[in-house]
GROMACS .gro file of C-alpha atoms in nm:
model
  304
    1UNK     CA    1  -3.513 -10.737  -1.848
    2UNK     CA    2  -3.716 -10.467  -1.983
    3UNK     CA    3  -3.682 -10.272  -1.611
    4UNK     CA    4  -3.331 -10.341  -1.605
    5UNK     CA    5  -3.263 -10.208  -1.930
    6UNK     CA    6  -3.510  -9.870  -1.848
    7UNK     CA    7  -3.299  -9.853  -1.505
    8UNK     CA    8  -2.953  -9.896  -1.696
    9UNK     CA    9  -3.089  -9.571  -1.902
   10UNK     CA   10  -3.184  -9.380  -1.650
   11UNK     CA   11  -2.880  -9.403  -1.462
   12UNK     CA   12  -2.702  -9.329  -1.783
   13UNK     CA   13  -2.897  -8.984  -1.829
   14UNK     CA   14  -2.844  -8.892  -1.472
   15UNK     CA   15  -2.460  -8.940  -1.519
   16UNK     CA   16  -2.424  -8.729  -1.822
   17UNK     CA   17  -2.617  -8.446  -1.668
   18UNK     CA   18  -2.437  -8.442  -1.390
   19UNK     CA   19  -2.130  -8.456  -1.593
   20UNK     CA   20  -2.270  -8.166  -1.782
   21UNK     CA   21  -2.295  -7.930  -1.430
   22UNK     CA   22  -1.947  -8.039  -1.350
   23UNK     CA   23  -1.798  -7.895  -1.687
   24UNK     CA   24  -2.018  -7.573  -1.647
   25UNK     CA   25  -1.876  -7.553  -1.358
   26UNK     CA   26  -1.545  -7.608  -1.383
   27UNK     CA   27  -1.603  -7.337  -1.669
   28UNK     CA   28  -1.702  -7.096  -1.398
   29UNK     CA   29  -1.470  -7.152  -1.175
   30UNK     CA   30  -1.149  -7.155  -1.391
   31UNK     CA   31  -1.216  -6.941  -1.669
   32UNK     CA   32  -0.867  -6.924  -1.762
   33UNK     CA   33  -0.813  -7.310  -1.811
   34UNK     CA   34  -1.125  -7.298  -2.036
   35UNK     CA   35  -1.031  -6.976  -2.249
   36UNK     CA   36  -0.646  -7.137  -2.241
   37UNK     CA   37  -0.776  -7.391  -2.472
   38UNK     CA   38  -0.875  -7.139  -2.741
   39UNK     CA   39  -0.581  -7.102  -2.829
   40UNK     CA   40  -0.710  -6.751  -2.962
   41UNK     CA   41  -0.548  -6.498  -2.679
   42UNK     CA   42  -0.525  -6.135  -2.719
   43UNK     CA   43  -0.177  -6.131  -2.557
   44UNK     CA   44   0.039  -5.831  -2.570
   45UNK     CA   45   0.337  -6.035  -2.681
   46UNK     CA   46   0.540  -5.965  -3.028
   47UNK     CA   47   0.456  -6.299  -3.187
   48UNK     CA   48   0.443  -6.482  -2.862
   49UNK     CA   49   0.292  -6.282  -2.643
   50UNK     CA   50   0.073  -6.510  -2.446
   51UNK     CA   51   0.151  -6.857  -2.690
   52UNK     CA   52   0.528  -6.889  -2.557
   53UNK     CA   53   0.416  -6.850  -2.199
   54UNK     CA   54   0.318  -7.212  -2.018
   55UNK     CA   55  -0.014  -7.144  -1.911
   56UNK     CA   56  -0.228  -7.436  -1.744
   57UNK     CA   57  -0.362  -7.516  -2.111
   58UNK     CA   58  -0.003  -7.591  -2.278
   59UNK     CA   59  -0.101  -7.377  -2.606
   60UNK     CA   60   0.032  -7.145  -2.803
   61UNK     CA   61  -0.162  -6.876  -2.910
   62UNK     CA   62  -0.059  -6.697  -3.145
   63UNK     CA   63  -0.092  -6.250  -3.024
   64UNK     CA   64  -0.130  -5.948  -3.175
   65UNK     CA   65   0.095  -5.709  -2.901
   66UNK     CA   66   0.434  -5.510  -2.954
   67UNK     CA   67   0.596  -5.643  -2.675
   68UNK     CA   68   0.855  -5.948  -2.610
   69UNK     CA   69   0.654  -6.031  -2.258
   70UNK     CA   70   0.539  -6.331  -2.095
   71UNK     CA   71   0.239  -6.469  -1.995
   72UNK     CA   72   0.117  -6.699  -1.730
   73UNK     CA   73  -0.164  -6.760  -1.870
   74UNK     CA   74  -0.249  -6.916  -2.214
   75UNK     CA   75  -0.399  -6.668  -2.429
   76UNK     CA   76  -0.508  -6.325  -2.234
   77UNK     CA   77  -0.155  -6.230  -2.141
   78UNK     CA   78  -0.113  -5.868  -2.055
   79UNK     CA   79   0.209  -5.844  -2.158
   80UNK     CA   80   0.268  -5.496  -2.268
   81UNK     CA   81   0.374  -5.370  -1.960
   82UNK     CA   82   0.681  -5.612  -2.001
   83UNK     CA   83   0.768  -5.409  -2.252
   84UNK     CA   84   0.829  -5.060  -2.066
   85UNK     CA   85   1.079  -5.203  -1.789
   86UNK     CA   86   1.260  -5.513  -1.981
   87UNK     CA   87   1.277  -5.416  -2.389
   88UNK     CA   88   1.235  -5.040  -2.386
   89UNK     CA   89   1.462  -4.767  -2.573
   90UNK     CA   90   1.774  -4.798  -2.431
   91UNK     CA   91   1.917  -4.495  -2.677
   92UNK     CA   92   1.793  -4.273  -2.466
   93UNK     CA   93   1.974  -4.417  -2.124
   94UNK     CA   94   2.309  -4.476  -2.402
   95UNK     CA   95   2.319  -4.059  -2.489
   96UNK     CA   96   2.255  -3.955  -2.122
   97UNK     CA   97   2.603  -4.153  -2.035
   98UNK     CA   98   2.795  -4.040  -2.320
   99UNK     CA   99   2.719  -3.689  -2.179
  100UNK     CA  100   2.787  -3.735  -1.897
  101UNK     CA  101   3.121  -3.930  -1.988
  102UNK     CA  102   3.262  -3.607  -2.240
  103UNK     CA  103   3.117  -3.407  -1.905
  104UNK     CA  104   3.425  -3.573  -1.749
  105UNK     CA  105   3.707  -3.469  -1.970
  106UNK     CA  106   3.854  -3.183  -1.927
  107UNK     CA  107   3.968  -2.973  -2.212
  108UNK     CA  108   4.347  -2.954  -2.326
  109UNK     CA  109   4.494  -2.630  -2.143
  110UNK     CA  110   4.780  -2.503  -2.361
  111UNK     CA  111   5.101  -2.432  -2.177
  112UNK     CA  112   5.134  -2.044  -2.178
  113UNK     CA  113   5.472  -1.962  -2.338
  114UNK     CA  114   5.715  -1.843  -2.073
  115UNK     CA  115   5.866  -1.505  -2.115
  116UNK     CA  116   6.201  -1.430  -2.267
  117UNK     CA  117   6.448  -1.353  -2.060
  118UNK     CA  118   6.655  -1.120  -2.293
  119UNK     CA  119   6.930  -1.104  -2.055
  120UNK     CA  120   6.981  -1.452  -2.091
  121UNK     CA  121   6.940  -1.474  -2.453
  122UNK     CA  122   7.230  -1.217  -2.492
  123UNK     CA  123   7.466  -1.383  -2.225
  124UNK     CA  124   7.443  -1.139  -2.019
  125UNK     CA  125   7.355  -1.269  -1.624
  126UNK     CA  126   7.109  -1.009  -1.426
  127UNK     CA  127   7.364  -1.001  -1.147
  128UNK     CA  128   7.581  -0.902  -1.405
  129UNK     CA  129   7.318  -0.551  -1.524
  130UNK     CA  130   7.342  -0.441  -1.141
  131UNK     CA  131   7.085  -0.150  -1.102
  132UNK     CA  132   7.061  -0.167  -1.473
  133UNK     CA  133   6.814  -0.440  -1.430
  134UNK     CA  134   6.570  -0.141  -1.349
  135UNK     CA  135   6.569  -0.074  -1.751
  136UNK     CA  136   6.271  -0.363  -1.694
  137UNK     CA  137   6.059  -0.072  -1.593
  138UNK     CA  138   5.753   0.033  -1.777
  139UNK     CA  139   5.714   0.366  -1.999
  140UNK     CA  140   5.514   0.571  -1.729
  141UNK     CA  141   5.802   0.480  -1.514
  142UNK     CA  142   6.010   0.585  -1.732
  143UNK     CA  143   5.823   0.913  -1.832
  144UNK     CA  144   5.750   1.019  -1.454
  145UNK     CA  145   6.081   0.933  -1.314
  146UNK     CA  146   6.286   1.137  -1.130
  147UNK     CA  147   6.614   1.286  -1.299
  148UNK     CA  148   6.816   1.195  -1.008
  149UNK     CA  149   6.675   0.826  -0.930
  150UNK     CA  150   6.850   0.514  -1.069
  151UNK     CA  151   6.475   0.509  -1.362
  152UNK     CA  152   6.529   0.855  -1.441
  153UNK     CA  153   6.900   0.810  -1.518
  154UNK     CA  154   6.828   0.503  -1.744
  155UNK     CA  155   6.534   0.726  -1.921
  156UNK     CA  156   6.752   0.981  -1.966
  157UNK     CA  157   7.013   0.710  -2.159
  158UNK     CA  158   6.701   0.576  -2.325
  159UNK     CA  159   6.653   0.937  -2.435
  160UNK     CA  160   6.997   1.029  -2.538
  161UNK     CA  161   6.957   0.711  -2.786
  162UNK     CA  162   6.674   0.778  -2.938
  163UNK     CA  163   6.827   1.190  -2.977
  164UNK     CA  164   7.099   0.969  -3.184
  165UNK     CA  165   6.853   0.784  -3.407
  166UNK     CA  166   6.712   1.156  -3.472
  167UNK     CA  167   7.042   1.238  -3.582
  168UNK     CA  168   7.125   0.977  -3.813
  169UNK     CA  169   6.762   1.036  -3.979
  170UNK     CA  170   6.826   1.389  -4.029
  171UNK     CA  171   7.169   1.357  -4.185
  172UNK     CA  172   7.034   1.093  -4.405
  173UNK     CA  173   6.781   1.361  -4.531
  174UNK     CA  174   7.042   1.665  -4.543
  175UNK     CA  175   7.269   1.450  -4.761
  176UNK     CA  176   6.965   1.359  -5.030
  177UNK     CA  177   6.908   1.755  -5.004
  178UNK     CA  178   7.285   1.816  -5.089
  179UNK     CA  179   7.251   1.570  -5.359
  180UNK     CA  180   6.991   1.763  -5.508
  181UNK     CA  181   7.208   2.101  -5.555
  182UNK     CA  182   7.466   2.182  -5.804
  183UNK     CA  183   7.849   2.207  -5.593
  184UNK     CA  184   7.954   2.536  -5.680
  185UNK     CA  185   8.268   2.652  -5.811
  186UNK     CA  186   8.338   2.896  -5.618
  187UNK     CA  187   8.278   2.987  -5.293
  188UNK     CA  188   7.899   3.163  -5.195
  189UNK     CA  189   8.232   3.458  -5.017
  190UNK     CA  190   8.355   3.470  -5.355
  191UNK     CA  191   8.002   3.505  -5.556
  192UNK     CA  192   7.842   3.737  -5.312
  193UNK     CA  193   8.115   4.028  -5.369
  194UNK     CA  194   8.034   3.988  -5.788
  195UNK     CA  195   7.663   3.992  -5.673
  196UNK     CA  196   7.690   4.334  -5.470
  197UNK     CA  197   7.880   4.454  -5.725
  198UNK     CA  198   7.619   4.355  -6.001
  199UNK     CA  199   7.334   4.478  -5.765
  200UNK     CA  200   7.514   4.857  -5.788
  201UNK     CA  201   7.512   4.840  -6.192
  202UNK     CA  202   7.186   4.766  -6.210
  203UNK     CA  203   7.121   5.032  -5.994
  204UNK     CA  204   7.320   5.261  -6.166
  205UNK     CA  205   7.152   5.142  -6.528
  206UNK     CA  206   6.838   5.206  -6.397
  207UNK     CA  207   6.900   5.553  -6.257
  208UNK     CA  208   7.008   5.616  -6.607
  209UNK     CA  209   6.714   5.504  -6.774
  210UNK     CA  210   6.477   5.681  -6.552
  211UNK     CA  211   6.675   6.042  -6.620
  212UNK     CA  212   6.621   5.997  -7.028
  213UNK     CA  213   6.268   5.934  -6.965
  214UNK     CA  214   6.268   6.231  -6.773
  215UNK     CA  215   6.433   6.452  -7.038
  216UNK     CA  216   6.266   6.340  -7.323
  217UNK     CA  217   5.953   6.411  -7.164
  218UNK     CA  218   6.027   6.771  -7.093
  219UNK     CA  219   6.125   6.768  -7.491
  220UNK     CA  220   5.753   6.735  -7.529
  221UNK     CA  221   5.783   6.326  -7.606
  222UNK     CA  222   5.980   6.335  -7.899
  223UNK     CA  223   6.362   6.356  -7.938
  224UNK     CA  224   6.588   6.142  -8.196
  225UNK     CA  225   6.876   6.193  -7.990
  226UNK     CA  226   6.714   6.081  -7.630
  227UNK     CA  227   6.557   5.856  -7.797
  228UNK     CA  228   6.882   5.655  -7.954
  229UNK     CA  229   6.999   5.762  -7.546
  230UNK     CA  230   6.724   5.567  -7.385
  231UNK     CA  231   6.729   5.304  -7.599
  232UNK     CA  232   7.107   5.217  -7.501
  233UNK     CA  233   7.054   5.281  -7.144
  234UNK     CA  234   6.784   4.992  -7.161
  235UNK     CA  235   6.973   4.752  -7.320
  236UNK     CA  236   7.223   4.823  -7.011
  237UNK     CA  237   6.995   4.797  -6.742
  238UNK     CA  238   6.866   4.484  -6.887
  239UNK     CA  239   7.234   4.319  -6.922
  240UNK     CA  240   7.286   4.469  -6.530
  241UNK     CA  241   6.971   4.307  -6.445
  242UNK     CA  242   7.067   3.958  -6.644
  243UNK     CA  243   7.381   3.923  -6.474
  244UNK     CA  244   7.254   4.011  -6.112
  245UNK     CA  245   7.024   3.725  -6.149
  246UNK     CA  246   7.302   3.516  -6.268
  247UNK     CA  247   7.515   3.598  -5.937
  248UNK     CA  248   7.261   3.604  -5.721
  249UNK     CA  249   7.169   3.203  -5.859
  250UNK     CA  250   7.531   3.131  -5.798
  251UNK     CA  251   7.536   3.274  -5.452
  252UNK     CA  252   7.197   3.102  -5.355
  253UNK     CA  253   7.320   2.769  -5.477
  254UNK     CA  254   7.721   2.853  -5.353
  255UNK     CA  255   7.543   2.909  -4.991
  256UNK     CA  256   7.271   2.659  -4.968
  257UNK     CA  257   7.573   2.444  -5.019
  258UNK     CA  258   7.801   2.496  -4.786
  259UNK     CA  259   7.493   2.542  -4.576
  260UNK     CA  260   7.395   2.150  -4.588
  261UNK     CA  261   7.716   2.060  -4.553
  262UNK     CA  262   7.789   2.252  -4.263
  263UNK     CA  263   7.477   2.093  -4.126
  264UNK     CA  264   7.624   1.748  -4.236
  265UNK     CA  265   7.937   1.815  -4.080
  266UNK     CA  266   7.810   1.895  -3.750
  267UNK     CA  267   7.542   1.566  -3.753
  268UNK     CA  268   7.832   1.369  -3.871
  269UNK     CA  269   8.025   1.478  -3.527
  270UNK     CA  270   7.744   1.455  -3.326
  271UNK     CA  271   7.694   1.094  -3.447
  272UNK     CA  272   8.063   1.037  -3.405
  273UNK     CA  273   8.090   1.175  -3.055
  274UNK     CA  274   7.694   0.988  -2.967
  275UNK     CA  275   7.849   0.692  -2.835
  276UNK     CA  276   8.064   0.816  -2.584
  277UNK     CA  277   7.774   1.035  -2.468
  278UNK     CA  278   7.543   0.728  -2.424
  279UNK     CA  279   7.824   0.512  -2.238
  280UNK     CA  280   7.861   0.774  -1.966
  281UNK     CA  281   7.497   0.814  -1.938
  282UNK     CA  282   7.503   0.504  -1.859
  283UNK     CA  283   7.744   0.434  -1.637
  284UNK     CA  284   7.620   0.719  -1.438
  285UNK     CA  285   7.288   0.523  -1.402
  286UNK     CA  286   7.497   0.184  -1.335
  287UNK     CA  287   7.632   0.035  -1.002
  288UNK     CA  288   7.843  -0.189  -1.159
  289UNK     CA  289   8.121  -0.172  -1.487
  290UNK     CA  290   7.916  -0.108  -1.798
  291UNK     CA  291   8.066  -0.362  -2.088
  292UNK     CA  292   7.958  -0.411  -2.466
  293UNK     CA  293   7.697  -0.632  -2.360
  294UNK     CA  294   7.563  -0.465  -2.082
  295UNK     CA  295   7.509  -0.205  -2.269
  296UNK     CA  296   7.349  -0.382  -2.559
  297UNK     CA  297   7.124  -0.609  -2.288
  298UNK     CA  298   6.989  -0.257  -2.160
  299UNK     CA  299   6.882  -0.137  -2.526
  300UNK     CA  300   6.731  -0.436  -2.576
  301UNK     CA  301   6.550  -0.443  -2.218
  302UNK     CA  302   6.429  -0.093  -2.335
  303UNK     CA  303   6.292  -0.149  -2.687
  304UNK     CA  304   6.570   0.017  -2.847
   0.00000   0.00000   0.00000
């Protein structure tokens, strides 16, 4: 009994130490299964990195890693490099298209405004202008035309109308001028025959004037009688003198007068007669009947 019982413990010993090399190595050999049961893994996983994956030991550790990966294996995941391919920054990728998309659109071209067509805006057709359409050309055309060529005929109407605007300016000016001056009562004709004769008494005072200064100097300076003389023949030359200037105010302002409106006369004419003097201008530079509007088509055409 006492055998059996030695023999029962000996076998008993011999099992658990062969039990013992199993585990070690079964330790050995899968180090993973053994370290799975931990539960303690160093997983790169946010929360779960290595606990939420189904490794052979069926735990869940609990990791310390930034990233959303997972495991195979219980514990010692390696899941950070989940991270860079499956839960990176996708702002980046997001700002790259919406370049790339306002890239694509094209901007808003505004519609350039079409030219006028004055001829049209007046009524007048271009068929209807003839060779008047060449009023379209520029001012060196213009300028460096030939007198005898359809441009230089329209430059010289272009000229003749701008001569008229000259005119009306300077009338307008000569009129303010005549506005300025006194209108005579008699005519400068009139004045200028009471001026010459004026002129002559003065000239006679003063010869008068100079011969008692003459005599009482040869009566050694001193002479009651001279001296009353001279003293009369001043107060003459001085009343010759006064009424000279008078006249000759009279005739300045009598002339300049009938000077300016002369001038205004002959503006006023040349205004009058300006229209006819443009219109056959013009119709010497047209091909075809020159009307109202024609004519107003080609001042507008060329600025006027």
């Amino acid at each position: 009994m006492k055998k059996t019982s030695l023999q029962f413990l000996k076998a008993c010993s011999l099992s658990v130490a062969l039990l013992g090399s199993v585990a070690i190595v079964a330790s050995v050999a899968m180090p993973d299964v053994a370290y799975a049961k931990s539960g303690n893994g160093n997983g790169g996983g946010n929360g779960n990195g290595g606990g939420n994956g189904n490794g052979g030991g069926n735990d869940n550790g609990k990791g310390n890693g930034g990233g959303n990966g997972k495991s195979d294996k219980s514990g010692g995941g390696k899941a950070e490099k989940s991270t860079k391919k499956s839960g990176g920054d996708t702002s980046s990728a997001k700002k790259k298209k919406t370049k790339k998309a306002a890239a694509v659109v094209e901007p808003e071209v505004e519609a350039k405004p079409k030219k006028k067509d004055i001829a049209a805006e007046l009524g007048v057709h271009p068929s209807e202008l003839g060779a008047l359409n060449a009023a379209h050309a520029n001012e060196n055309a213009l300028k460096n035309a030939s007198p005898n060529s359809r441009v230089g005929r329209i430059a010289a109407y272009r000229d003749a109308v701008l001569a008229g605007e000259e005119l009306e300016g300077s009338l307008a000016e000569k009129e303010a001028a005549l506005a300025e001056l006194t209108e005579p009562t008699r005519a400068s004709g009139e004045v200028k025959t009471d001026l010459d004769l004026a002129i002559e008494e003065t000239g006679t005072a003063a010869d008068e004037v100079t011969r008692l200064e003459n005599e009482l100097a040869l009566a050694g300076g001193s002479d009651p009688a001279i001296e009353a003389e001279l003293e009369a023949a001043r107060g003459t030359l001085a009343d010759a003198q006064a009424a000279e200037l008078a006249l000759q105010g009279e005739y300045d302002n009598a002339l300049s007068y009938e000077t300016l409106e002369g001038e205004i006369a002959d503006l006023e004419q040349q205004i009058e007669d300006q229209p006819e003097l443009e219109r056959s201008l013009l119709e010497a530079a047209a091909n075809k009947p020159v009307t109202d509007e024609v004519e107003a088509t080609v001042k507008a055409l060329l600025g006027l």
